[in-house]
Amino acid sequence: MSSYVTTPIYYVNANPHLGHAYTTIAADVWARHRRQRGEDVFFLTGTDEHGSKVARSAAAAGLSPKEFCDLIAGVFRSLAADLHATNDFFIRTSDPEHEVFVQRFVERMKAAGDVYEALYAGLYCTGCEAFYTEDDLNDGLCPQHGTRPEWLEERNWFFRLSAYGERLRALYAERPDYVLPRTRYNEALAFIDGGLQDISLSRSSIEWGVPVPWDPDQVIYVWIDALINYASALTYARPGEDLTAQHWPPRWQVLAKDILKFHAVIWPAMLMSAGYAVPEQLLIHGYLTVRDAKMSKSVGNVLDPFLVINTYGLDALRFYVLKDVRFGSDGDVSYERVHDRYNHELANDLGNLVSRTVAMVGRYRSGAAPAAAPDAAVRDLLVAVGARVADHLDRFELTEALEATWEAVRALNRFVEERAPWKLAKDPAAAAELDVALYTLLDGLRVIAVLLAAFIPDAARSILIAVGAETASGWEEIAPGRLPVGAASRLDGPLFPRIDAPPA
Ligand code: ME8
């Protein structure tokens, strides 16, 4: 089965912040993990470039929309690269192939009888690029941005979303895990049960967008245009090839709760209308917050992912966001917390363990894995941890998976202290015991590196090289005892050098 994984496509109205990095990292961990399990993964991310929000930012910067998009899309693309995201394609909604595909898609919706023209008179938040009713607002303000929406009156083409209530309800009834976690499933179902209104499919008062094919004075509403990216990308990601048959529908779509309604209600209805299969599962995470407020470009309370990477390295960033904030919930983040977790968990717990182990194997066994079986208690613990990590990952519990892995890290640290190989090395009668201790440590680190390979790929690879198991990182390698006898261990420098003070 194909495993098509997507992130949202991010607005290019401003530079990316840690919130965008977060979703891309989570989806990348997932993509890497599924590849470890031998699946045929296609991983997509990209940028959402049309609409009034982006057009206004471009105007404020004194650039044409396209020039402005090229600039900021470039920053998002380099963020994905700097995160070592293994995306198979990077889509931009200003790609001509996407634009043509969007036109064909809405034509299919029209041919299905789901598109009609009418007057829209109501509220619009440009920050959300969303239409609101009075009931949606908090004291007349946008629930996401705290700003006053604009009053719009324009002729629009509408999508008959109201006709899809029954089919959506049937979808939710058939698939109790369509949206994870369950609270988000319930929230989406409540939208549907609350009664669906038709929505605008086009905008007549803006120009920066994809022209409506049968009415080129209007452009397609940016959210309709954006959602279609998940389908359009497969048709041109590989020149001369259409990957739709191989990868459609998406198996996992990762996004935060701010855009749940678009993905969990409007998107499947659009797909039903145009005659496509709906995605298998939506995985919804919470917000990174700063002093309890959602980190966002409009509030300006952002942490800079590039700064964290430059100070602590990429793996520290990947580890931090997934370990510090329980995946699915909201959680506060700060540079101080990155700093603490880096020094305690990565530098002390893991980095030191690797350095000590490799140093001892070098000193006492000339850098070669001794002939021994792993200590039985450690082996049993690693088997149990491996099974739990797999279970957590199956439920998309990324933080719990890391926590379980850290139990193994701490267990190996205790094991070194208890066995004290430096004492055993002084006693010739304890040579066999020393072999077991050193083999257990090397092999245990190997297992931990395989468990961590999707989360902190660079460090995991360095650990595998350090213990002499460079090529073996498939999921079956989590079984203890697979380190070949004689494997050569080496380490060039500390994996996570200590850093004295947080940046900024
Ligand atoms: O909504 N915490 O783009 P966007 C966690 N273009 N995740 C966050 C976050 C935070 N503080 N801030 C942003 C759009 N994100 C549309 C999407 S998809 C067809 C179109 C992440 O630039 C999170 O994934 O506002 C959220 O859903 C997404 O960025 C919103 O990015």
Coordinates of C-alpha atoms and ligand atoms in Angstrom, one line a residue:
M1 CA 0.0 0.0 0.0
S2 CA 1.2 3.5 -0.7
S3 CA 1.8 5.8 2.2
Y4 CA 1.2 9.3 1.0
V5 CA 1.9 11.8 3.8
T6 CA 1.2 15.5 3.6
T7 CA 1.8 18.7 5.6
P8 CA -0.4 21.8 5.1
I9 CA 1.0 24.2 2.5
Y10 CA 2.1 27.3 4.3
Y11 CA 1.2 30.9 3.5
V12 CA 4.1 32.9 2.2
N13 CA 2.9 36.2 3.7
A14 CA 5.9 36.2 6.1
N15 CA 8.9 34.1 7.0
P16 CA 8.4 30.7 8.6
H17 CA 8.5 30.2 12.4
L18 CA 8.9 27.3 14.7
G19 CA 5.2 26.4 14.3
H20 CA 5.7 25.6 10.6
A21 CA 8.9 23.7 11.3
Y22 CA 6.9 21.7 13.9
T23 CA 4.4 20.3 11.5
T24 CA 7.1 19.6 8.9
I25 CA 9.2 17.8 11.4
A26 CA 6.3 15.7 12.7
A27 CA 5.3 14.7 9.2
D28 CA 8.9 13.9 8.3
V29 CA 9.4 11.7 11.4
W30 CA 6.3 9.9 10.3
A31 CA 7.5 9.6 6.7
R32 CA 10.9 8.3 7.8
H33 CA 9.3 5.8 10.3
R34 CA 7.0 4.4 7.6
R35 CA 10.0 4.0 5.3
Q36 CA 11.8 2.2 8.1
R37 CA 8.9 -0.2 8.0
G38 CA 9.4 -0.8 4.3
E39 CA 6.5 1.2 3.0
D40 CA 6.4 3.1 -0.3
V41 CA 6.1 6.7 1.1
F42 CA 5.4 9.8 -0.9
F43 CA 5.9 12.9 1.3
L44 CA 4.6 16.3 0.2
T45 CA 5.0 19.8 1.6
G46 CA 4.9 23.3 0.0
T47 CA 3.6 26.8 0.0
D48 CA 0.2 28.4 -0.4
E49 CA 0.7 31.6 -2.4
H50 CA -2.6 33.1 -3.7
G51 CA -5.2 35.2 -2.0
S52 CA -5.5 38.7 -0.5
K53 CA -3.3 38.0 2.6
V54 CA -0.3 37.3 0.4
A55 CA -1.2 40.0 -2.1
R56 CA -1.3 42.6 0.7
S57 CA 2.1 41.5 2.1
A58 CA 3.6 41.7 -1.3
A59 CA 2.2 45.2 -1.8
A60 CA 3.5 46.3 1.6
A61 CA 7.0 45.0 0.6
G62 CA 6.8 46.9 -2.7
L63 CA 7.0 43.8 -4.8
S64 CA 4.6 42.1 -7.3
P65 CA 2.8 39.1 -5.8
K66 CA 4.9 36.7 -7.8
E67 CA 8.2 38.3 -6.9
F68 CA 7.3 38.3 -3.3
C69 CA 6.1 34.7 -3.4
D70 CA 9.4 33.6 -5.1
L71 CA 11.3 35.2 -2.3
I72 CA 9.4 33.8 0.7
A73 CA 8.7 30.4 -0.9
G74 CA 12.5 30.2 -1.2
V75 CA 12.8 30.6 2.6
F76 CA 10.2 27.9 3.2
R77 CA 11.9 25.6 0.8
S78 CA 15.2 26.1 2.5
L79 CA 13.6 25.5 5.9
A80 CA 12.4 22.1 4.7
A81 CA 15.9 21.4 3.5
D82 CA 17.5 22.6 6.7
L83 CA 15.1 20.4 8.7
H84 CA 16.3 17.5 6.5
A85 CA 12.7 16.9 5.6
T86 CA 12.6 13.9 3.2
N87 CA 9.8 15.4 1.1
D88 CA 9.5 13.9 -2.3
F89 CA 8.2 17.1 -3.8
F90 CA 7.7 20.8 -2.8
I91 CA 4.6 22.2 -4.3
R92 CA 3.9 25.9 -4.9
T93 CA 0.3 26.9 -5.7
S94 CA 1.7 29.3 -8.3
D95 CA 3.1 26.4 -10.3
P96 CA 1.3 26.6 -13.7
E97 CA 0.6 22.8 -13.5
H98 CA -1.2 23.3 -10.2
E99 CA -3.2 26.2 -11.6
V100 CA -4.4 24.2 -14.6
F101 CA -5.3 21.2 -12.4
V102 CA -7.3 23.4 -10.0
Q103 CA -9.3 24.7 -13.0
R104 CA -10.1 21.1 -14.1
F105 CA -11.0 20.1 -10.6
V106 CA -13.5 22.9 -10.1
E107 CA -15.0 22.2 -13.5
R108 CA -15.6 18.6 -12.3
M109 CA -17.4 20.1 -9.2
K110 CA -19.5 22.2 -11.5
A111 CA -20.3 19.3 -13.8
A112 CA -21.5 17.5 -10.7
G113 CA -24.1 20.2 -10.3
D114 CA -22.5 21.6 -7.1
V115 CA -21.5 25.1 -8.2
Y116 CA -23.8 28.1 -8.7
E117 CA -23.6 31.9 -8.7
A118 CA -25.0 34.1 -6.0
L119 CA -24.4 37.2 -4.0
Y120 CA -22.2 36.9 -0.9
A121 CA -22.8 39.4 1.8
G122 CA -20.9 38.8 5.0
L123 CA -17.7 38.8 7.0
Y124 CA -14.2 37.9 5.9
C125 CA -11.0 37.6 7.9
T126 CA -8.0 38.1 5.6
G127 CA -5.7 36.6 8.3
C128 CA -7.6 33.3 8.1
E129 CA -8.7 33.8 4.5
A130 CA -12.0 32.6 5.8
F131 CA -15.7 33.7 5.7
Y132 CA -17.3 34.0 9.1
T133 CA -20.8 34.5 10.5
E134 CA -21.6 36.6 13.6
D135 CA -21.9 33.4 15.6
D136 CA -18.3 32.4 14.8
L137 CA -16.8 35.6 16.3
N138 CA -15.8 36.5 19.8
D139 CA -17.2 39.9 20.6
G140 CA -17.2 40.7 16.9
L141 CA -13.6 39.7 16.5
C142 CA -11.9 36.8 14.6
P143 CA -11.4 33.9 17.0
Q144 CA -8.0 33.2 15.6
H145 CA -6.6 36.7 15.1
G146 CA -8.6 38.9 17.5
T147 CA -9.1 41.3 14.6
R148 CA -12.3 42.7 13.2
P149 CA -13.3 40.9 10.0
E150 CA -14.2 43.0 6.9
W151 CA -17.7 43.2 5.4
L152 CA -17.8 41.8 1.9
E153 CA -20.5 42.1 -0.7
E154 CA -19.6 40.5 -4.0
R155 CA -20.9 38.1 -6.6
N156 CA -19.3 34.7 -6.0
W157 CA -19.5 31.2 -7.3
F158 CA -20.6 28.9 -4.5
F159 CA -19.9 25.3 -3.7
R160 CA -23.0 23.4 -2.5
L161 CA -21.4 22.1 0.7
S162 CA -24.9 21.8 2.3
A163 CA -25.6 18.9 0.0
Y164 CA -22.8 16.8 1.6
G165 CA -24.0 16.6 5.2
E166 CA -25.3 13.0 4.9
R167 CA -22.3 11.7 3.0
L168 CA -19.9 13.3 5.5
R169 CA -21.8 11.8 8.4
A170 CA -21.7 8.4 6.8
L171 CA -17.9 8.8 6.3
Y172 CA -17.5 9.6 10.0
A173 CA -19.7 6.8 11.0
E174 CA -17.8 4.3 8.9
R175 CA -14.4 5.4 10.0
P176 CA -14.1 6.2 13.8
D177 CA -10.4 7.0 13.3
Y178 CA -10.8 9.3 10.3
V179 CA -9.6 12.2 12.4
L180 CA -7.1 11.7 15.3
P181 CA -7.2 12.5 18.2
R182 CA -10.8 11.7 19.0
T183 CA -11.5 15.2 20.4
R184 CA -10.8 16.6 16.9
Y185 CA -13.0 13.9 15.4
N186 CA -15.8 15.0 17.7
E187 CA -15.2 18.6 16.8
A188 CA -15.4 18.0 13.1
L189 CA -18.5 15.9 13.5
A190 CA -20.1 18.7 15.5
F191 CA -19.5 21.1 12.6
I192 CA -21.3 18.7 10.3
D193 CA -24.1 18.0 12.7
G194 CA -24.5 21.7 13.2
G195 CA -25.7 22.0 9.6
L196 CA -23.5 23.0 6.7
Q197 CA -23.8 26.2 4.7
D198 CA -22.7 26.5 1.1
I199 CA -19.4 28.3 0.8
S200 CA -17.8 30.6 -1.7
L201 CA -15.7 29.0 -4.3
S202 CA -14.5 32.2 -5.9
R203 CA -13.7 35.8 -5.1
S204 CA -14.5 38.7 -7.5
S205 CA -12.7 41.5 -5.7
I206 CA -9.2 40.2 -5.8
E207 CA -6.9 39.4 -8.7
W208 CA -4.1 37.3 -7.2
G209 CA -5.4 33.8 -7.8
V210 CA -6.3 31.1 -10.3
P211 CA -9.0 32.4 -12.8
V212 CA -12.4 30.7 -12.7
P213 CA -12.3 28.8 -16.0
W214 CA -15.8 29.7 -17.0
D215 CA -15.7 33.3 -15.6
P216 CA -12.2 34.6 -15.8
D217 CA -13.1 37.9 -14.1
Q218 CA -13.1 36.0 -10.8
V219 CA -10.4 33.9 -9.1
I220 CA -10.9 30.7 -7.2
Y221 CA -11.1 31.2 -3.5
V222 CA -7.6 30.6 -2.0
W223 CA -8.7 27.7 0.3
I224 CA -10.3 25.8 -2.6
D225 CA -7.2 26.3 -4.6
A226 CA -4.9 25.4 -1.7
L227 CA -6.7 22.1 -0.7
I228 CA -6.5 20.8 -4.2
N229 CA -2.6 20.9 -4.0
Y230 CA -2.7 17.5 -2.4
A231 CA -4.1 16.0 -5.6
S232 CA -2.5 18.2 -8.1
A233 CA 1.1 17.5 -6.9
L234 CA 0.9 13.9 -7.8
T235 CA 0.2 14.8 -11.5
Y236 CA 3.4 16.7 -12.0
A237 CA 5.9 15.9 -9.2
R238 CA 7.7 13.6 -11.6
P239 CA 8.0 14.9 -15.2
G240 CA 6.1 12.8 -17.6
E241 CA 4.5 10.6 -14.9
D242 CA 1.2 10.8 -13.1
L243 CA 1.6 9.3 -9.6
T244 CA -2.1 9.5 -8.8
A245 CA -2.9 5.8 -9.4
Q246 CA 0.1 4.9 -7.2
H247 CA -0.4 7.2 -4.3
W248 CA -4.0 8.6 -4.1
P249 CA -5.6 9.0 -1.6
P250 CA -3.3 10.4 1.1
R251 CA -2.9 7.9 3.9
W252 CA -2.0 10.6 6.4
Q253 CA -2.6 14.4 6.4
V254 CA -0.8 16.2 9.2
L255 CA -2.0 19.6 10.3
A256 CA -2.8 21.8 13.3
K257 CA -6.3 22.3 14.8
D258 CA -6.6 25.8 13.3
I259 CA -7.4 24.4 9.9
L260 CA -9.4 21.4 11.0
K261 CA -12.7 22.5 9.4
F262 CA -11.2 23.0 6.0
H263 CA -9.6 19.6 6.0
A264 CA -12.1 17.6 7.9
V265 CA -15.3 18.9 6.4
I266 CA -14.8 21.0 3.2
W267 CA -12.0 19.0 1.7
P268 CA -13.7 15.5 1.8
A269 CA -16.9 17.1 0.4
M270 CA -14.9 18.7 -2.5
L271 CA -13.3 15.3 -3.2
M272 CA -16.7 13.6 -3.2
S273 CA -18.0 16.2 -5.6
A274 CA -15.1 15.9 -8.0
G275 CA -15.2 12.1 -7.8
Y276 CA -12.0 11.4 -5.8
A277 CA -11.5 9.0 -2.9
V278 CA -11.1 10.8 0.4
P279 CA -7.9 10.7 2.5
E280 CA -7.5 7.8 5.0
Q281 CA -6.7 9.7 8.1
L282 CA -6.2 13.3 9.4
L283 CA -3.6 13.7 12.2
I284 CA -4.3 16.9 14.1
H285 CA -1.8 18.5 16.4
G286 CA -2.0 21.4 18.9
Y287 CA -0.3 24.7 19.0
L288 CA 3.2 25.7 20.1
T289 CA 2.5 28.6 22.4
V290 CA 4.7 31.3 23.9
R291 CA 3.5 32.4 27.4
D292 CA 0.3 30.6 26.6
A293 CA -0.4 32.5 23.4
K294 CA -0.4 30.7 20.0
M295 CA 2.9 31.5 18.2
S296 CA 1.9 33.4 15.1
K297 CA 3.3 35.8 12.6
S298 CA 0.5 38.2 13.3
V299 CA 1.1 38.3 17.1
G300 CA 4.9 38.4 16.4
N301 CA 5.7 36.0 19.3
V302 CA 7.7 33.7 17.2
L303 CA 10.8 31.4 17.8
D304 CA 13.2 31.2 14.9
P305 CA 13.9 27.6 13.8
F306 CA 17.0 28.7 12.0
L307 CA 18.4 30.2 15.2
V308 CA 17.9 27.0 17.1
I309 CA 19.4 24.9 14.3
N310 CA 22.5 27.2 14.1
T311 CA 23.0 27.1 17.9
Y312 CA 22.2 23.5 18.8
G313 CA 22.0 21.6 15.5
L314 CA 19.1 20.2 13.6
D315 CA 18.6 17.1 15.7
A316 CA 18.2 19.2 18.8
L317 CA 15.4 21.1 17.2
R318 CA 13.7 18.0 16.0
F319 CA 14.0 16.3 19.4
Y320 CA 13.0 19.4 21.3
V321 CA 9.7 20.1 19.6
L322 CA 8.5 16.5 19.8
K323 CA 9.7 15.8 23.3
D324 CA 8.8 19.0 25.0
V325 CA 5.2 19.4 23.7
R326 CA 3.0 16.4 23.9
F327 CA 2.0 15.8 20.3
G328 CA -1.7 16.6 19.9
S329 CA -1.8 19.0 22.8
D330 CA -0.8 22.7 23.1
G331 CA 2.5 23.5 24.8
D332 CA 4.7 26.4 25.7
V333 CA 8.1 26.6 24.1
S334 CA 11.1 28.8 24.8
Y335 CA 14.8 29.0 23.9
E336 CA 15.6 28.3 27.6
R337 CA 13.7 25.0 27.4
V338 CA 15.5 24.1 24.2
H339 CA 18.7 24.7 26.1
D340 CA 17.8 22.6 29.1
R341 CA 16.6 19.6 27.1
Y342 CA 19.6 19.8 24.9
N343 CA 22.1 19.8 27.8
H344 CA 20.3 17.3 30.0
E345 CA 18.8 14.8 27.6
L346 CA 20.9 15.0 24.4
A347 CA 24.3 16.0 25.7
N348 CA 24.2 14.2 29.1
D349 CA 21.9 11.2 28.8
L350 CA 22.6 10.2 25.2
G351 CA 25.8 11.9 24.1
N352 CA 27.9 11.0 27.1
L353 CA 26.7 7.4 27.0
V354 CA 27.9 7.1 23.5
S355 CA 31.3 8.7 24.2
R356 CA 31.9 6.6 27.3
T357 CA 30.9 3.4 25.6
V358 CA 33.1 4.0 22.6
A359 CA 36.0 5.1 24.8
M360 CA 35.8 2.0 27.0
V361 CA 35.5 -0.4 24.0
G362 CA 38.5 1.4 22.5
R363 CA 40.5 1.1 25.8
Y364 CA 39.6 -2.4 26.9
R365 CA 38.8 -4.2 23.6
S366 CA 40.7 -2.3 20.9
G367 CA 37.6 -0.8 19.5
A368 CA 35.9 -4.1 18.4
A369 CA 32.6 -5.5 19.7
P370 CA 33.4 -8.4 21.9
A371 CA 31.9 -11.9 21.4
A372 CA 29.1 -12.0 23.9
A373 CA 25.3 -12.0 24.1
P374 CA 23.6 -8.9 25.6
D375 CA 22.7 -8.9 29.3
A376 CA 19.3 -10.6 29.7
A377 CA 17.7 -7.9 31.8
V378 CA 18.7 -5.2 29.4
R379 CA 17.7 -7.3 26.4
D380 CA 14.2 -7.8 27.9
L381 CA 13.9 -4.2 28.6
L382 CA 14.8 -3.2 25.0
V383 CA 12.4 -5.7 23.6
A384 CA 9.6 -4.3 25.7
V385 CA 10.6 -0.7 24.9
G386 CA 10.7 -1.5 21.2
A387 CA 7.2 -3.0 21.3
R388 CA 5.9 0.0 23.1
V389 CA 7.5 2.5 20.8
A390 CA 5.9 0.7 17.8
D391 CA 2.5 0.8 19.5
H392 CA 2.8 4.5 20.3
L393 CA 3.9 5.2 16.7
D394 CA 0.9 3.3 15.4
R395 CA -1.3 5.7 17.3
F396 CA 0.8 8.7 16.2
E397 CA 1.9 9.3 19.8
L398 CA 5.2 10.8 18.9
T399 CA 6.0 12.2 22.3
E400 CA 5.2 9.0 24.1
A401 CA 7.4 7.1 21.6
L402 CA 10.3 9.4 22.5
E403 CA 9.6 9.0 26.3
A404 CA 9.6 5.2 26.0
T405 CA 12.9 5.4 24.1
W406 CA 14.4 7.5 26.8
E407 CA 13.6 4.8 29.4
A408 CA 16.0 2.6 27.4
V409 CA 18.6 5.4 27.4
R410 CA 18.3 5.8 31.2
A411 CA 18.4 2.1 31.7
L412 CA 21.7 1.8 29.8
N413 CA 23.1 4.7 31.9
R414 CA 22.2 2.8 35.0
F415 CA 23.7 -0.3 33.6
V416 CA 27.1 1.4 33.1
E417 CA 27.1 2.6 36.6
E418 CA 26.1 -0.8 38.1
R419 CA 28.5 -2.8 36.0
A420 CA 31.4 -0.3 36.2
P421 CA 33.4 -1.7 33.3
W422 CA 36.4 0.3 34.5
K423 CA 36.4 -1.9 37.7
L424 CA 35.9 -5.1 35.7
A425 CA 38.8 -4.2 33.5
K426 CA 41.1 -4.4 36.4
D427 CA 40.2 -8.0 37.2
P428 CA 41.4 -10.6 34.7
A429 CA 38.9 -13.1 36.1
A430 CA 36.1 -10.7 35.0
A431 CA 37.0 -10.7 31.3
A432 CA 33.8 -12.5 30.2
E433 CA 31.7 -10.2 32.4
L434 CA 33.4 -7.2 30.8
D435 CA 32.6 -8.6 27.3
V436 CA 28.9 -8.8 28.2
A437 CA 28.9 -5.3 29.6
L438 CA 30.5 -3.7 26.6
Y439 CA 28.5 -5.7 24.1
T440 CA 25.3 -4.8 25.9
L441 CA 26.2 -1.2 25.8
L442 CA 27.1 -1.1 22.1
D443 CA 24.2 -3.2 21.0
G444 CA 21.8 -1.3 23.2
L445 CA 23.0 2.0 21.7
R446 CA 22.4 0.4 18.3
V447 CA 18.8 -0.4 19.2
I448 CA 18.3 3.1 20.5
A449 CA 19.7 4.6 17.3
V450 CA 17.3 2.6 15.2
L451 CA 14.4 3.7 17.5
L452 CA 15.5 7.3 17.1
A453 CA 16.4 7.2 13.4
A454 CA 13.2 8.9 12.3
F455 CA 13.4 11.5 15.0
I456 CA 17.0 12.6 15.0
P457 CA 18.3 11.1 11.8
D458 CA 21.8 12.6 11.8
A459 CA 22.7 11.7 15.4
A460 CA 21.1 8.3 15.0
R461 CA 23.4 7.7 12.0
S462 CA 26.4 8.9 13.9
I463 CA 25.5 6.5 16.7
L464 CA 25.2 3.6 14.3
I465 CA 28.6 4.5 12.8
A466 CA 30.0 4.9 16.4
V467 CA 29.0 1.3 17.3
G468 CA 30.0 -0.2 14.0
A469 CA 26.4 -0.9 12.6
E470 CA 26.3 1.8 9.9
T471 CA 24.0 0.4 7.4
A472 CA 21.3 -1.3 9.5
S473 CA 18.4 1.0 10.3
G474 CA 15.3 -0.9 9.2
W475 CA 12.7 -1.4 11.8
E476 CA 13.5 -5.1 12.3
E477 CA 16.9 -4.0 13.6
I478 CA 15.3 -2.9 16.9
A479 CA 15.7 -6.5 18.0
P480 CA 18.6 -6.8 20.5
G481 CA 21.7 -8.9 19.8
R482 CA 22.1 -8.1 16.1
L483 CA 25.4 -6.2 16.4
P484 CA 28.0 -8.3 14.7
V485 CA 30.9 -9.5 16.8
G486 CA 34.0 -7.6 15.9
A487 CA 32.0 -4.5 14.7
A488 CA 34.5 -1.6 14.8
S489 CA 33.4 1.3 17.0
R490 CA 34.7 4.8 16.6
L491 CA 33.7 8.4 17.4
D492 CA 35.3 11.5 16.1
G493 CA 33.9 14.0 18.6
P494 CA 31.0 14.5 21.0
L495 CA 27.6 14.1 19.4
F496 CA 26.1 17.0 21.3
P497 CA 28.9 19.3 22.5
R498 CA 27.9 21.3 25.7
I499 CA 26.5 24.7 25.0
D500 CA 26.8 27.3 27.8
A501 CA 23.9 29.7 27.3
P502 CA 20.7 29.9 25.2
P503 CA 20.6 32.1 22.2
A504 CA 18.8 35.5 22.2
Ligands
ME8_1 O1 -3.2 27.8 7.3 N1 1.8 25.7 16.5 O2 -1.2 28.3 6.4 P1 -0.3 28.8 7.6 C1 1.7 24.6 15.8 N2 -2.1 28.0 4.0 N3 1.6 24.6 14.4 C2 1.6 25.8 13.8 C3 1.7 27.0 14.5 C4 1.8 26.9 15.9 N4 1.9 28.0 16.7 N5 1.6 28.0 13.6 C5 1.6 27.4 12.4 C6 -2.5 27.9 6.3 N6 1.5 26.1 12.5 C7 -2.9 27.5 4.9 C8 -3.0 26.0 4.9 S1 -3.4 23.7 3.6 C9 -4.2 23.2 2.2 C10 -3.4 25.4 3.6 C11 1.4 25.1 11.4 O3 0.9 29.4 7.1 C12 0.3 24.2 11.5 O4 0.5 23.1 10.7 O5 -1.2 29.7 8.5 C13 -0.9 25.0 10.9 O6 -2.0 24.2 10.6 C14 -0.2 25.6 9.7 O7 1.2 25.9 10.2 C15 -0.8 26.8 9.3 O8 0.0 27.5 8.4

